[in-house]
Short mmCIF file of C-alpha atoms in Angstrom, two decimals:
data_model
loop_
_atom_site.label_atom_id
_atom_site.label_comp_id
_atom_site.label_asym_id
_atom_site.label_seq_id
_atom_site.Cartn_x
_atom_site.Cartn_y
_atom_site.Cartn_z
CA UNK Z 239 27.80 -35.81 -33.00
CA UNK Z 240 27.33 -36.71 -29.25
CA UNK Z 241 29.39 -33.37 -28.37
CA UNK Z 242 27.39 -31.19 -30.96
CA UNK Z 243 23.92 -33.34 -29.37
CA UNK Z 244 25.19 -32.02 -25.63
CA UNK Z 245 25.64 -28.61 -26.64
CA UNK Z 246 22.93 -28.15 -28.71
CA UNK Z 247 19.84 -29.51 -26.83
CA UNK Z 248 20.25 -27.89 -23.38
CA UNK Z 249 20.32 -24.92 -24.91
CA UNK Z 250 17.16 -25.36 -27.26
CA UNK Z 251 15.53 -26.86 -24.24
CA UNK Z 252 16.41 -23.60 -22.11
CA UNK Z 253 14.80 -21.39 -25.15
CA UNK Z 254 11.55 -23.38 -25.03
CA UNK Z 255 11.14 -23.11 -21.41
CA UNK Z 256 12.14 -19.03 -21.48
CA UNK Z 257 9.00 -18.54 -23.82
CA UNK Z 258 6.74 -20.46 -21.52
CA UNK Z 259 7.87 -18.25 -19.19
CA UNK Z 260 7.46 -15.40 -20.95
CA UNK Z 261 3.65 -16.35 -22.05
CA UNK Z 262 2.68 -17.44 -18.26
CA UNK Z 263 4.31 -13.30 -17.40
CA UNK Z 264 1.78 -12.51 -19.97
CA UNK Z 265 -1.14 -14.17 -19.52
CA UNK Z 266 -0.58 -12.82 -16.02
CA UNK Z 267 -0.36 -8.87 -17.19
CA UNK Z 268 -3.77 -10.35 -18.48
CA UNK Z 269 -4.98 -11.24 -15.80
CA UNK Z 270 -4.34 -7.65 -14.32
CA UNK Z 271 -5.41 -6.19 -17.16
CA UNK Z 272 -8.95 -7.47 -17.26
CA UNK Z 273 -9.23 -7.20 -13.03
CA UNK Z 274 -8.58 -3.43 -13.53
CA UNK Z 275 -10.63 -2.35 -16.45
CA UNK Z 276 -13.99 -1.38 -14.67
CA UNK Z 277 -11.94 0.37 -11.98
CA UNK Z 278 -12.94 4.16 -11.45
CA UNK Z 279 -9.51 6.42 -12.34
CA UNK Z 280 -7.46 7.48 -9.28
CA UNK Z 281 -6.26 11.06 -8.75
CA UNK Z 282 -2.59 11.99 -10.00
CA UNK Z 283 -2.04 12.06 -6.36
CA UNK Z 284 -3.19 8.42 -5.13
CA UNK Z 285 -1.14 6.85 -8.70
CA UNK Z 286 1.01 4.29 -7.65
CA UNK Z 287 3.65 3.96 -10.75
CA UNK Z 288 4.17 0.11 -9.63
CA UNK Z 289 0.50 -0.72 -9.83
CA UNK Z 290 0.29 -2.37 -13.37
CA UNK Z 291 -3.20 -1.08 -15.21
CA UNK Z 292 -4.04 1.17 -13.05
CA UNK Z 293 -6.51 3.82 -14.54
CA UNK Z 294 -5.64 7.20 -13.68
CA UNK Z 295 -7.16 10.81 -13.48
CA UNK Z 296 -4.78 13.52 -14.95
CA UNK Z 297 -5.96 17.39 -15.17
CA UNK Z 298 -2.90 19.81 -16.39
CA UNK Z 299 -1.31 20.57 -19.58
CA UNK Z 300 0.61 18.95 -22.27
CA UNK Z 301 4.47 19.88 -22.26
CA UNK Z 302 6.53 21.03 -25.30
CA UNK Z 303 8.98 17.51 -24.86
CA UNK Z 304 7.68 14.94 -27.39
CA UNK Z 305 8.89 11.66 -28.35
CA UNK Z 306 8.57 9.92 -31.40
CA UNK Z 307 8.86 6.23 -31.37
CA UNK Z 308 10.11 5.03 -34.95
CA UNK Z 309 9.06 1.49 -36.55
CA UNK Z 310 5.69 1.13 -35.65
CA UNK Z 311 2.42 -0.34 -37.34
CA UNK Z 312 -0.59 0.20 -37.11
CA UNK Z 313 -3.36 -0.60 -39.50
CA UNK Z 314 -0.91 -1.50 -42.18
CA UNK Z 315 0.80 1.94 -41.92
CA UNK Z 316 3.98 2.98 -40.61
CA UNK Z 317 4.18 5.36 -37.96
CA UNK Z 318 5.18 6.79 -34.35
CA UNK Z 319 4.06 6.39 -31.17
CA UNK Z 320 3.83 10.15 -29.89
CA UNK Z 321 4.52 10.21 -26.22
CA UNK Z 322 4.86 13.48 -24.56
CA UNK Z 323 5.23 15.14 -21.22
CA UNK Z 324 1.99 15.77 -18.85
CA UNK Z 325 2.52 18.56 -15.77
CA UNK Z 326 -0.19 17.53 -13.48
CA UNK Z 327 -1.84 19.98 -11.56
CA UNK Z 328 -1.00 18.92 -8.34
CA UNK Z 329 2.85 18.70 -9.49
CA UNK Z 330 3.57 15.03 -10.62
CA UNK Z 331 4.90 14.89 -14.08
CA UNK Z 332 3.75 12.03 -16.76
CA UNK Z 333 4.96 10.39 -19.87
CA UNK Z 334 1.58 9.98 -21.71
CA UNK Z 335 1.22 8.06 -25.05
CA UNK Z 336 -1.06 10.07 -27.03
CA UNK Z 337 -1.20 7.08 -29.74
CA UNK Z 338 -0.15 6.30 -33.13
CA UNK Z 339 0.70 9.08 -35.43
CA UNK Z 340 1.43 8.27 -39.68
CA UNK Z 341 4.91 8.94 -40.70
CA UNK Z 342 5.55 11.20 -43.70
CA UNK Z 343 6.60 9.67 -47.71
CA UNK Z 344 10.03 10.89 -46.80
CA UNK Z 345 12.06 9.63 -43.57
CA UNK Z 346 13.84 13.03 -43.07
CA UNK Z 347 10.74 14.77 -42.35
CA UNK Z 348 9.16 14.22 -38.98
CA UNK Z 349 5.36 14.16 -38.90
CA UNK Z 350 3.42 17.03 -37.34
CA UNK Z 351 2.05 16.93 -33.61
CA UNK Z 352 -1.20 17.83 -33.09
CA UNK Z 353 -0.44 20.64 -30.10
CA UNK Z 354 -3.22 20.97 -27.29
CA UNK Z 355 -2.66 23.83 -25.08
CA UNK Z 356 -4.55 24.68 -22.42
CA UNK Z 357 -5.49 23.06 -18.97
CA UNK Z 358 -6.93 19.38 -19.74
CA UNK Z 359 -8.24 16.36 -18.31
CA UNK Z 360 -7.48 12.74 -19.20
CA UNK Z 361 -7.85 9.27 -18.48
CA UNK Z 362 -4.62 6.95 -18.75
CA UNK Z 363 -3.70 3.35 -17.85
CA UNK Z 364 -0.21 3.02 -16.45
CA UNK Z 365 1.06 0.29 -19.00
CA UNK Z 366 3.36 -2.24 -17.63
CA UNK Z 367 7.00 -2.92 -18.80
CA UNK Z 368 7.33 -5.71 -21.52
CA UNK Z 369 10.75 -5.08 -22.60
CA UNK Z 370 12.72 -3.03 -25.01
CA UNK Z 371 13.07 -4.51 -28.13
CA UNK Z 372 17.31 -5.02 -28.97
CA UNK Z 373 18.83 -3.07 -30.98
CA UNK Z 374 22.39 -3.42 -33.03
CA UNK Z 375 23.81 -0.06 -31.84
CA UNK Z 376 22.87 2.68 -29.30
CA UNK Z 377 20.09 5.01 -29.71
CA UNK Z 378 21.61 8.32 -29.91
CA UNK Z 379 18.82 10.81 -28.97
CA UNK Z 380 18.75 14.30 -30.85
CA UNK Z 381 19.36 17.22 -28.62
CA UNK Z 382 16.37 18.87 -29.59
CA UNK Z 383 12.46 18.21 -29.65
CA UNK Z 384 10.59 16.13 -31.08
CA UNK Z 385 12.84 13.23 -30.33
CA UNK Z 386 12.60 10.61 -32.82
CA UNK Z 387 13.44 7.15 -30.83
CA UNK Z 388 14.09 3.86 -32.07
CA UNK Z 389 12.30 2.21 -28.99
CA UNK Z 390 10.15 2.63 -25.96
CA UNK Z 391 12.81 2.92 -23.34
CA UNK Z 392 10.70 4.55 -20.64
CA UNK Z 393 13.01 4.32 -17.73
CA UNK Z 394 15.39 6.52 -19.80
CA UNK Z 395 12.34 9.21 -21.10
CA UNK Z 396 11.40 9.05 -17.59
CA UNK Z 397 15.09 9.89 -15.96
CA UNK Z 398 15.28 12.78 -18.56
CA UNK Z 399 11.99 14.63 -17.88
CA UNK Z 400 12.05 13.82 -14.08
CA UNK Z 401 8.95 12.10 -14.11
CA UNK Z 402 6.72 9.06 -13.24
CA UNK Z 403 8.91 6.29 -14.26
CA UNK Z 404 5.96 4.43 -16.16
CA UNK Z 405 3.89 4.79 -19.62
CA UNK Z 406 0.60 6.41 -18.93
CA UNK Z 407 -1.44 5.34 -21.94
CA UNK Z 408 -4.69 7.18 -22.85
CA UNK Z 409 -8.24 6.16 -23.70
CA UNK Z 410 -9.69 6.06 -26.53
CA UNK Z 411 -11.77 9.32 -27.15
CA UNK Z 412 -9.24 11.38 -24.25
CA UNK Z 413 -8.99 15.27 -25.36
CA UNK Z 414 -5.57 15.04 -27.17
CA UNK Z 415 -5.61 11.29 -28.38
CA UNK Z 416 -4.46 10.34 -32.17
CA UNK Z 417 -5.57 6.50 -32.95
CA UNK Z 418 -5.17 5.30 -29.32
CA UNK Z 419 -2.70 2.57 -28.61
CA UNK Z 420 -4.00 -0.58 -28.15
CA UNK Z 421 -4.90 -2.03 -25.07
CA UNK Z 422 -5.14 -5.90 -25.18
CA UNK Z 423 -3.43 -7.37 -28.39
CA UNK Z 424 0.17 -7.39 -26.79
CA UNK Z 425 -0.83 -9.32 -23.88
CA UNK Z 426 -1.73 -12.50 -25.73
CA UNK Z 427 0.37 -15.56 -24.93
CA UNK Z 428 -0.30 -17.12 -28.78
CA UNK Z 429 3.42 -15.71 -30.14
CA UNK Z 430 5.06 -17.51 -27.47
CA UNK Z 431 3.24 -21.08 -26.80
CA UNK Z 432 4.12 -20.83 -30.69
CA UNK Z 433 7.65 -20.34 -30.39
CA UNK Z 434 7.78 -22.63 -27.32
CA UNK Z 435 6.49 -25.36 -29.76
CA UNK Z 436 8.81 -24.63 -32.08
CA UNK Z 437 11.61 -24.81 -29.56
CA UNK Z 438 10.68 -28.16 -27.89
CA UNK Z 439 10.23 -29.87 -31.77
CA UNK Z 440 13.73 -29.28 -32.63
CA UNK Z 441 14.57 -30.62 -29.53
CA UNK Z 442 12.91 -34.20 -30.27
CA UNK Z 443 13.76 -33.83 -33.95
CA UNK Z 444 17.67 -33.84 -32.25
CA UNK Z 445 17.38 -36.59 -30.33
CA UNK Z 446 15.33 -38.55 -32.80
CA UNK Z 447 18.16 -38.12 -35.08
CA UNK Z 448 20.65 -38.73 -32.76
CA UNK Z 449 19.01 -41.91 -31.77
CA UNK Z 450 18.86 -42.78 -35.52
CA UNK Z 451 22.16 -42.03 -36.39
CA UNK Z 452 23.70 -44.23 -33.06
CA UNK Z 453 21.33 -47.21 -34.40
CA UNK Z 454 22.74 -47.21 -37.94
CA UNK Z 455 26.19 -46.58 -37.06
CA UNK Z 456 25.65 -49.81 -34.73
CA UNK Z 457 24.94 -51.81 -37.53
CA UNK Z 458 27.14 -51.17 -40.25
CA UNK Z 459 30.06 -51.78 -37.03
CA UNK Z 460 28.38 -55.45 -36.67
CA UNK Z 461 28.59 -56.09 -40.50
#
């Protein structure tokens, strides 16, 4: 029991502290976040990928190269996030998420894109990092476009289309937007002070029991 106790609790106790980590990083993007939202829109040639929420100007047109993130929800339905490829006027190429798109009765057939073609102009935030949710296996991209995904690996989109390493995410109301991704409910710290709780509990309902179990084995050696 004491070697199972030792194993056990440093580990829980690591878990707990990892999500208060992970909800201070957050209430820190939201911190960011709300510091940046009156700012006027840069030009596509001031952005600065590493500035989190920054609000940027884009005038060009949409590219053919779309990706289709799988497994997402939004407003009770199942759908995509549609991100596709922005050539900016001035030469910089984008990954913009155009927002949630429904997915289709049957899972073979891939919903249809809205196309925009044309010179246009849009508004984007450049959405920070959180993470790439794990996966079992590899995600094996199709060779051909759309891409359906199974997550929002960026880096990799990015390395592929040679451009801006970062998700430019559009406003609501921007000339090619679907329902427009949202912009605040992922930076809330509630998931993981909840999860930290839950952590640090099982740790004192461990040593509580431990505790119990030394005093009663105590005893019934002094009978």
């Amino acid at each position: 029991m004491t070697l199972f106790v030792a194993i056990l609790l440093p580990i829980v106790l690591m878990l707990g502290a990892w999500q208060i980590s992970r909800g201070a990083e957050k209430r820190a993007l939201e911190s960011d976040y709300l510091d940046r939202l009156t700012s006027l829109p840069v030009r596509a040639a001031e952005f600065d990928p590493n500035v989190r929420f920054q609000r940027v100007k884009l005038a060009g047109e949409l590219q053919p190269q779309i990706f289709l993130v799988d497994n997402q929800v939004l407003n009770g339905k199942t759908g995509y996030w549609v991100l596709q490829l922005f050539s900016e006027a001035e030469g910089r190429r984008f990954i913009v998420n155009r927002g949630f798109l429904a997915a289709r009765a049957r899972r073979d057939q891939l919903p249809e894109v809205p196309l925009l073609p044309g010179r246009i102009q849009l508004v984007g935030v450049a959405w920070p990092y959180t993470g790439l949710i794990p996966v079992l296996d590899d995600d094996p991209w199709p060779e051909t476009w759309p891409k359906r995904v199974q997550r929002l690996d960026i880096k990799r989109m990015a390395q592929l289309l040679s451009a801006e390493p970062v998700e430019v995410r559009l406003e609501p109301g921007q000339a090619g937007v679907l329902q427009a991704a949202p912009f605040a409910q992922v930076l809330s710290d509630a998931k993981h002070r909840g999860y930290a709780a839950t952590w640090f509990g099982l740790a004192i309902t461990l040593l509580v029991g431990y505790v119990f179990l030394g005093v009663r084995n105590a005893r019934e050696n002094d009978k």
